[in-house]
Coordinates of C-alpha atoms and ligand atoms in Angstrom, one line a residue:
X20 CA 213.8 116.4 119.2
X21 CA 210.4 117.0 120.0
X22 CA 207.6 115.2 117.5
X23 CA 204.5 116.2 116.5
X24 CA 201.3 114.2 116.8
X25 CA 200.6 112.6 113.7
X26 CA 196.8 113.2 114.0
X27 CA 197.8 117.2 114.9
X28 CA 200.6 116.9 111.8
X29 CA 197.4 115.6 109.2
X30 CA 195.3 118.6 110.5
X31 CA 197.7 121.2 109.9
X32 CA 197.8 119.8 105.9
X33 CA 193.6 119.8 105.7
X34 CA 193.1 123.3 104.6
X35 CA 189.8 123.9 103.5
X36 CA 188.4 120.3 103.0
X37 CA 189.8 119.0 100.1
X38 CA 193.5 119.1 100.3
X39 CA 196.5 118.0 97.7
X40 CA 199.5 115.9 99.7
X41 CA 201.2 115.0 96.3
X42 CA 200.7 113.9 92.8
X43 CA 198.0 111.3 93.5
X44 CA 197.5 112.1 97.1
X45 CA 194.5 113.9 98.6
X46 CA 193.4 114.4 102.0
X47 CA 189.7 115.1 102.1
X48 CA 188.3 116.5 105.5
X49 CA 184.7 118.2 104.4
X50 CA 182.0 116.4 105.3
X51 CA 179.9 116.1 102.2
X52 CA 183.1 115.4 100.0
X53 CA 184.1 112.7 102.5
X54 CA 180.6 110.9 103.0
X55 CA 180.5 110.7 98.6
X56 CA 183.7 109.7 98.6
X57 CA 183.8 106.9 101.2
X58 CA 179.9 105.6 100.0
X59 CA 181.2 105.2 96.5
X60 CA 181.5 101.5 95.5
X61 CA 184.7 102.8 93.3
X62 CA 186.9 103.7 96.3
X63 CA 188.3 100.6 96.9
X64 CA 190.4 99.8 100.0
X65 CA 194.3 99.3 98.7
X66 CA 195.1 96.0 99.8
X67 CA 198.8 94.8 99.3
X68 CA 199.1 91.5 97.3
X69 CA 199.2 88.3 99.3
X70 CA 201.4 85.5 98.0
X71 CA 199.3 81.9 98.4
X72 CA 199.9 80.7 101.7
X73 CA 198.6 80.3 105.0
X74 CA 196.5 83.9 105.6
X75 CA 195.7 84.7 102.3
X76 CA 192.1 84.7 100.9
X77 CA 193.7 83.2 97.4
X78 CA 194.1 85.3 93.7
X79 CA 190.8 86.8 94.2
X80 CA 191.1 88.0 97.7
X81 CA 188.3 90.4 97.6
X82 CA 186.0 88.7 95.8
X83 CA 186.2 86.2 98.6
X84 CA 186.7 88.3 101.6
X85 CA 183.5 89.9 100.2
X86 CA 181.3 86.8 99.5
X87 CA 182.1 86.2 103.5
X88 CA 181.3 89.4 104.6
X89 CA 178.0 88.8 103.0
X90 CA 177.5 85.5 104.5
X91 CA 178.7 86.5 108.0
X92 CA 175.6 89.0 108.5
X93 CA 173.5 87.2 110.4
X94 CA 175.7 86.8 113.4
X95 CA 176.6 90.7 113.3
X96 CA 173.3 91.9 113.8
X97 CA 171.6 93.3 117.5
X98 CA 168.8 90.1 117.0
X99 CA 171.7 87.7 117.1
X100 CA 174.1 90.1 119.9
X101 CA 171.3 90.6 122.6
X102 CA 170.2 87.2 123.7
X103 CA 174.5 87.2 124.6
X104 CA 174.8 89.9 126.6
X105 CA 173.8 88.6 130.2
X106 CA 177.0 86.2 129.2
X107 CA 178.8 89.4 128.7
X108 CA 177.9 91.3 131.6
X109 CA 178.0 88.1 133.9
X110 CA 182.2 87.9 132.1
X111 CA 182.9 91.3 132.7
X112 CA 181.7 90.9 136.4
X113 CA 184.0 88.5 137.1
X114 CA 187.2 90.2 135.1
X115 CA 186.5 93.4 136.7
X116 CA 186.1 91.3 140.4
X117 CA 189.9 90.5 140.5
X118 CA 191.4 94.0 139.5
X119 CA 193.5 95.4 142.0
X120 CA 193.4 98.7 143.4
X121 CA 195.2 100.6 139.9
X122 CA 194.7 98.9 136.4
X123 CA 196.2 99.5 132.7
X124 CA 193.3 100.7 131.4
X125 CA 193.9 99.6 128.2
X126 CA 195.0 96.1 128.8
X127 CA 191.9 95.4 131.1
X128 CA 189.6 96.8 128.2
X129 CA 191.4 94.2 125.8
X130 CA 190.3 91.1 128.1
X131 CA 187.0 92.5 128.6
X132 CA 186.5 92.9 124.6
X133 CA 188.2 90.2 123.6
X134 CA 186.3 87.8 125.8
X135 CA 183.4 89.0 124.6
X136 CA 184.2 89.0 121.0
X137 CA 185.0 85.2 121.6
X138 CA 182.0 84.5 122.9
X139 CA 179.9 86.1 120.5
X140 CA 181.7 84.4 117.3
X141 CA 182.9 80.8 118.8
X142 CA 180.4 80.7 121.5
X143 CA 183.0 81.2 124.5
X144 CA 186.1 82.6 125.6
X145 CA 189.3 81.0 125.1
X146 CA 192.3 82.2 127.0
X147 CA 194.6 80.5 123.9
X148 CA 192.9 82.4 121.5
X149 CA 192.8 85.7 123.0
X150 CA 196.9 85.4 123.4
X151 CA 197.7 84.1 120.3
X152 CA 195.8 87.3 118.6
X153 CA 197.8 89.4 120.9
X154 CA 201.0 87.7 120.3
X155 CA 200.2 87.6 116.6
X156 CA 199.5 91.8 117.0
X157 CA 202.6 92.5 118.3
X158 CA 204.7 90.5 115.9
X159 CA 202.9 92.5 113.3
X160 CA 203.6 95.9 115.0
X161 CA 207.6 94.7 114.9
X162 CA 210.0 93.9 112.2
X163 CA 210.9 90.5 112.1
X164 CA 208.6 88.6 109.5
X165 CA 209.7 85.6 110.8
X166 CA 208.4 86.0 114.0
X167 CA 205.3 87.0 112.3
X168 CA 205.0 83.9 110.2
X169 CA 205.2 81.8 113.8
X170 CA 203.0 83.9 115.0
X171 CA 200.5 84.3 111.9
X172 CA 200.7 79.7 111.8
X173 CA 200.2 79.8 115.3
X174 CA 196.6 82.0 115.4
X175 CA 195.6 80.6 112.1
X176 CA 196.5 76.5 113.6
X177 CA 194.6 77.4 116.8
X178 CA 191.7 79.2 115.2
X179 CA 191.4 75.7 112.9
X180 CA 191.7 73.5 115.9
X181 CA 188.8 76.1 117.4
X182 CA 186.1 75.7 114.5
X183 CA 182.8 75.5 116.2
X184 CA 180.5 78.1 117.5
X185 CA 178.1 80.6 116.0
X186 CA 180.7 82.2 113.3
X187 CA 181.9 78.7 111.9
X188 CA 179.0 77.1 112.0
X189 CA 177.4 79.6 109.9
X190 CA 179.7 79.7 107.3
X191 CA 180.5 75.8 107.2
X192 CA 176.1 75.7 106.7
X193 CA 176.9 78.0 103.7
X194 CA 179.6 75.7 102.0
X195 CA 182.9 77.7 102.7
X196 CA 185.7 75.3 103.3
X197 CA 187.8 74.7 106.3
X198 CA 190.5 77.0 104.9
X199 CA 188.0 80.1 104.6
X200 CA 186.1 79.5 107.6
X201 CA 189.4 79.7 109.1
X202 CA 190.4 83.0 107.3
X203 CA 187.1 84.5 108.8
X204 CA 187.4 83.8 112.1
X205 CA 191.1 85.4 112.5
X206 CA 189.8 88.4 110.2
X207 CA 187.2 88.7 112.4
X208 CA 189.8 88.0 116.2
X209 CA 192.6 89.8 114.8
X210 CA 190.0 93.6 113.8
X211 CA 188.3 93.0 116.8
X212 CA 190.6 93.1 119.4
X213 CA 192.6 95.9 119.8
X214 CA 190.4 99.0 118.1
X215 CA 187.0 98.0 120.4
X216 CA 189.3 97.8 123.3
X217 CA 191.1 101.3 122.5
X218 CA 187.2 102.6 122.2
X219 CA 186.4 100.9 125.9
X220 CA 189.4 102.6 127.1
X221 CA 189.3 105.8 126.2
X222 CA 185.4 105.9 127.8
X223 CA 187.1 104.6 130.7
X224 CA 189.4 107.5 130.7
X225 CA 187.0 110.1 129.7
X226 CA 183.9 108.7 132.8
X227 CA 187.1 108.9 135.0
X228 CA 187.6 112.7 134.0
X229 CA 183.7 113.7 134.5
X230 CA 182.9 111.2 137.4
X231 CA 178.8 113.6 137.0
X232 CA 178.8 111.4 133.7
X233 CA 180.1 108.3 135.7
X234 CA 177.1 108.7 138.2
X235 CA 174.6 108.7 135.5
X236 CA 175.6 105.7 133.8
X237 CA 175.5 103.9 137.3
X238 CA 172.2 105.2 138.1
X239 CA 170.9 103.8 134.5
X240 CA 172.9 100.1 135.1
X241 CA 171.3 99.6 138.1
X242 CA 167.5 100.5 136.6
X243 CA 167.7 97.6 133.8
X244 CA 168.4 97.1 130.9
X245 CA 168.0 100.3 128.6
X246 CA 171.0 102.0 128.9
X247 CA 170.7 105.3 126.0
X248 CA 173.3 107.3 128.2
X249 CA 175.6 104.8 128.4
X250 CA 175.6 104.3 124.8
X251 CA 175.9 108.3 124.2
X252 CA 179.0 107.8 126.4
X253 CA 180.3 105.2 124.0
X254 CA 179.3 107.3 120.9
X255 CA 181.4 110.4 122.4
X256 CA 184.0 108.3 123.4
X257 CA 184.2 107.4 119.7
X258 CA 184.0 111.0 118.4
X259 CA 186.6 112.5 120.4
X260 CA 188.9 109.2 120.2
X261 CA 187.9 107.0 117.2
X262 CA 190.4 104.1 117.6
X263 CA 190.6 104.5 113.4
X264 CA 191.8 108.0 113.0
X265 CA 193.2 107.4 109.6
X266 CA 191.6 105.7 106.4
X267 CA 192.4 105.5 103.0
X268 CA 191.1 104.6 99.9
X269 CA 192.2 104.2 96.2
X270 CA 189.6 105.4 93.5
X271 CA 189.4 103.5 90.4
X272 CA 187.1 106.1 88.9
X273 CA 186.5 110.0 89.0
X274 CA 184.6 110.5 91.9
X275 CA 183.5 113.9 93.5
X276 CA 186.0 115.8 91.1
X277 CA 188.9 113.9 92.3
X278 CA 190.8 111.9 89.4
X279 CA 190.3 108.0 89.0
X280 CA 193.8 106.3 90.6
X281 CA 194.3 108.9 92.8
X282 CA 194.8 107.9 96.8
X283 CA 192.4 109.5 99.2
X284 CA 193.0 109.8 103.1
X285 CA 190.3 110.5 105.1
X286 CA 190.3 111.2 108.7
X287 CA 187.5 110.6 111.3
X288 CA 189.3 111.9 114.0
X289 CA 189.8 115.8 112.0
X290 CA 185.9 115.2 110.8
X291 CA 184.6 114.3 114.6
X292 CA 186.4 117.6 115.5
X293 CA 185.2 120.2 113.2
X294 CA 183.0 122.6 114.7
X295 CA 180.9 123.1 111.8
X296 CA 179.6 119.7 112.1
X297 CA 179.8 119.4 116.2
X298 CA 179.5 122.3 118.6
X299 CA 182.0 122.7 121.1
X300 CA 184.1 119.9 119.6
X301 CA 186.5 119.2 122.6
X302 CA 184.4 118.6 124.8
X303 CA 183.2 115.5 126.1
X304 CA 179.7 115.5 126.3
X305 CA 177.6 112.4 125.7
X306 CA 174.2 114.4 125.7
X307 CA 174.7 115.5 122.4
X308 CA 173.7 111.9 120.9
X309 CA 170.5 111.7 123.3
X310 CA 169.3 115.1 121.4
X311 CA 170.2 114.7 118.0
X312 CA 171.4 111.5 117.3
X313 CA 171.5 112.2 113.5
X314 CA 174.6 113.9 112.3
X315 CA 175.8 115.7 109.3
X316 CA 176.7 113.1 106.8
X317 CA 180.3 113.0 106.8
X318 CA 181.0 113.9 110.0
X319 CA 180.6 111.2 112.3
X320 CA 182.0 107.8 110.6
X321 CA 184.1 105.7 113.6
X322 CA 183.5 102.5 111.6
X323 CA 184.2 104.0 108.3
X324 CA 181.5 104.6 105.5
X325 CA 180.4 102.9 102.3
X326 CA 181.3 99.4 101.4
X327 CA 184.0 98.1 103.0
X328 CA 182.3 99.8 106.5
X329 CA 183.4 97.8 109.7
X330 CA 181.0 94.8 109.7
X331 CA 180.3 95.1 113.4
X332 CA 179.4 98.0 113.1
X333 CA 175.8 97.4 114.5
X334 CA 176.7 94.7 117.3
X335 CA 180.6 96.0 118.6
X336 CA 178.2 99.8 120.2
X337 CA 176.0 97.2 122.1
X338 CA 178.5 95.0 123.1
X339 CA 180.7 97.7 124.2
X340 CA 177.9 99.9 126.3
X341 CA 177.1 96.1 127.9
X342 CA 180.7 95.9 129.2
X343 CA 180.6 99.8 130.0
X344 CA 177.5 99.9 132.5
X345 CA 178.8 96.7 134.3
X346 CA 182.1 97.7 134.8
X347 CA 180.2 101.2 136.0
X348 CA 177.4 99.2 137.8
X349 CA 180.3 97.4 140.3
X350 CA 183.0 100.1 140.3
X351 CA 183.9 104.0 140.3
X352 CA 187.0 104.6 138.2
X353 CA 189.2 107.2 139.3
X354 CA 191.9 109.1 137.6
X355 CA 195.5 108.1 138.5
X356 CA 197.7 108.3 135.8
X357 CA 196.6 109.8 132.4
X358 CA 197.3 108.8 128.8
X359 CA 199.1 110.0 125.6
X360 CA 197.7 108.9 122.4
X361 CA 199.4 106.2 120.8
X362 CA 201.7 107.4 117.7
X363 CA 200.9 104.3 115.3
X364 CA 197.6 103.6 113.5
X365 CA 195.7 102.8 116.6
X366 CA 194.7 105.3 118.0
X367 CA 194.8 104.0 121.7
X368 CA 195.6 105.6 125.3
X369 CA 198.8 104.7 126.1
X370 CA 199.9 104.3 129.6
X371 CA 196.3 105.3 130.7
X372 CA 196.2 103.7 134.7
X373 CA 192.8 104.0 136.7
X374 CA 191.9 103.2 140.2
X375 CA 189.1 101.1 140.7
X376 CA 186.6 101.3 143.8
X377 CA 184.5 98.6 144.2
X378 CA 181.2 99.6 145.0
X379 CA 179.0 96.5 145.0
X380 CA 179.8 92.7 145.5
Ligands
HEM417 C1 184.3 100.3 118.5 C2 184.6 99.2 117.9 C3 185.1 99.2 116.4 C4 185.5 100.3 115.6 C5 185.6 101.8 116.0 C6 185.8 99.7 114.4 C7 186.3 100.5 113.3 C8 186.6 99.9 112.0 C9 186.9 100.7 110.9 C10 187.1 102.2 110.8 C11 187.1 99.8 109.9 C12 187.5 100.2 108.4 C13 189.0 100.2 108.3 C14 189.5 100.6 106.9 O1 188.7 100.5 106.0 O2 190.7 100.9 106.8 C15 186.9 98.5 110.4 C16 187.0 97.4 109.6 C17 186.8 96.1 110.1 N1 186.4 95.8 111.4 FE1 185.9 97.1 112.9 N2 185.7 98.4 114.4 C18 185.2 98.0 115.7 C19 184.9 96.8 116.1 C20 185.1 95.6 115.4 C21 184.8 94.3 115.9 C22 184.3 94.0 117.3 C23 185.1 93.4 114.9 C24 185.0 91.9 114.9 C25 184.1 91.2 115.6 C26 185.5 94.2 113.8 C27 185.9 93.6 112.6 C28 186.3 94.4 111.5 C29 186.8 93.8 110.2 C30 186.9 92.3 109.9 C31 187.1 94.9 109.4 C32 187.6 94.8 107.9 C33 186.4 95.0 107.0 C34 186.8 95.0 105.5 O3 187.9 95.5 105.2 O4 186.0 94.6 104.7 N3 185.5 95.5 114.1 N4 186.5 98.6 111.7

């Protein structure tokens, strides 16, 4: 039996931007429609109800979640990010000096992100941590909710037990309590893991496919450290693959002509890929963000849109073309094996292998 892609399957459903799925079901794919929709404080992410327990936010889950996200801010901006970065680049250096010859792609772009996500919320990575997220992933990804609650008391015991560093410390200052601090840490481990990595990986795959674009951000790592090609590659590598191809949101209001209740689904992969909005929307080419870096509204959304946009969405680009131009700096990737997407939610390359040449010490 031969499947279709689910991201190809959505696409053949879009019709001309504003589609019906079912009764309360709509899949919006113009631009215009989707940036009103997604910016309007009434389309609410549909969260399933938590029973009280060990990684729920409480009753009011959103009012709290939100009151965090507020507080969080100061450590997910650049001014807080940069002064971390030689730590970054100085981690990655060292990951990247014991790969061998071929590499998963995918699972060296999860240590290199989620070392530096550790060290840019707790102040340093923690080898622990990073496989108790993973282990805690996985069991989510199965169906055995027991192994997920071992799993979920495991991260949230070790993340307790981990409570210092920039993150914690922040929101200790600001009176949330152990429990909460806790809950905002794992949000934050469990988000950023996987989806930055599939984002690292896929601009691995895609500088291994067009080693011209490879040279150039080699030549910039080695000239300091302004690096705008390198994070055009990182942009593109979110256009074509945004690690998020699928959102949706519930309205609890009319919004755009669409009735309050209904569910919206919004896509950025269709939107990053419709030639109205990006010419020549297949191809990989990273120059298009040094010439116009300002697209259609709409059209370009990796990190979602609105209020309940991804809140690294400033810091997880700088971090990212950090990790990129060292890796690039110190080695040439070269295509060995190439990916399929992944069929889930994350959209990730699966089964992506590279070899790595090392070309300084
Ligand atoms: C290239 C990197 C990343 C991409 C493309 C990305 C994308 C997204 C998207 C599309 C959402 C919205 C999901 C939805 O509404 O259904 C989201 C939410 C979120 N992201 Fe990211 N993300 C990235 C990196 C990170 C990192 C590094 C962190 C943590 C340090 C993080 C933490 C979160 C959290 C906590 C949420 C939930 C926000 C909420 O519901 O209020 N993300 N991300």
């Amino acid at each position: 039996m031969i499947r279709s892609d689910p991201r190809e399957a959505l696409a053949a459903k879009a019709g001309s931007g504003v589609a019906r799925l079912g009764p309360d079901l709509w899949l919006v794919t113009e631009p215009i429609a989707t940036g009103r929709l997604l910016g309007s404080p009434d389309a609410v992410t549909a969260r399933a109800r938590q029973p009280p327990g060990l990684t729920s936010w409480g009753p009011d889950g959103t009012a709290a979640w939100t009151a965090v996200r507020r507080a969080m801010r100061p450590v997910l901006t650049t001014a807080h990010t940069t002064p971390l970065l030689p730590a970054v680049a100085e981690q990655t250096r060292r990951t990247a000096a014991r790969w061998p010859g071929v590499i998963d792609g995918m699972r060296e772009a999860v240590r290199l992100v989620s070392d530096a996500n550790l060290h840019h919320l707790l102040g340093a990575p923690s080898a622990t941590l990073s496989t108790l997220v993973e282990a805690e992933l996985a069991a989510a990804d199965g169906v055995l909710p027991g192994r997920l609650r071992r799993a979920q008391r495991a991260t949230y015991d070790a993340i307790r037990a981990h409570n210092h560093g920039p993150l914690p410390a922040l929101l200790a200052a600001q009176g949330f309590d152990e429990h909460h601090v806790t809950l905002a840490v794992r949000s934050m481990l469990l988000s950023g893991h996987h989806v930055p990595a599939a984002a690292l990986a896929w601009a691995f795959h895609e500088l291994a496919r067009h080693p011209d674009a490879q040279d150039r951000v080699r030549a910039e790592a080695d000239g300091g450290s302004e690096r705008p090609f390198c994070a055009s590659v990182i942009r593109e590598a979110l256009r074509l693959h945004p690690p998020v191809w699928q959102l949706r949101r519930q309205l609890r209001a009319s919004v755009h002509g669409l009735p309050a209740g209904a569910t919206v689904v919004f896509s950025p992969y269709l939107n990053h890929r419709n030639p109205a909005a990006h010419a020549d929307p297949l191809d990989f080419r990273p120059e298009r963000w040094l010439r116009h870096a300002r697209p259609v509204p709409g059209s370009y959304f990796p990190f979602a849109l609105g209020p309940r946009i991804c809140p690294a969405s400033r810091t997880a680009p700088v971090v990212l073309t950090t990790i990129l131009g060292e890796v690039l700096r110190t080695h040439r990737l070269v295509r060995h094996r190439d990916p399929k997407p992944a069929r889930g939610v994350l959209h990730a390359p699966r089964g992506l292998a590279l070899r790595v040449v090392r070309t300084h010490r």
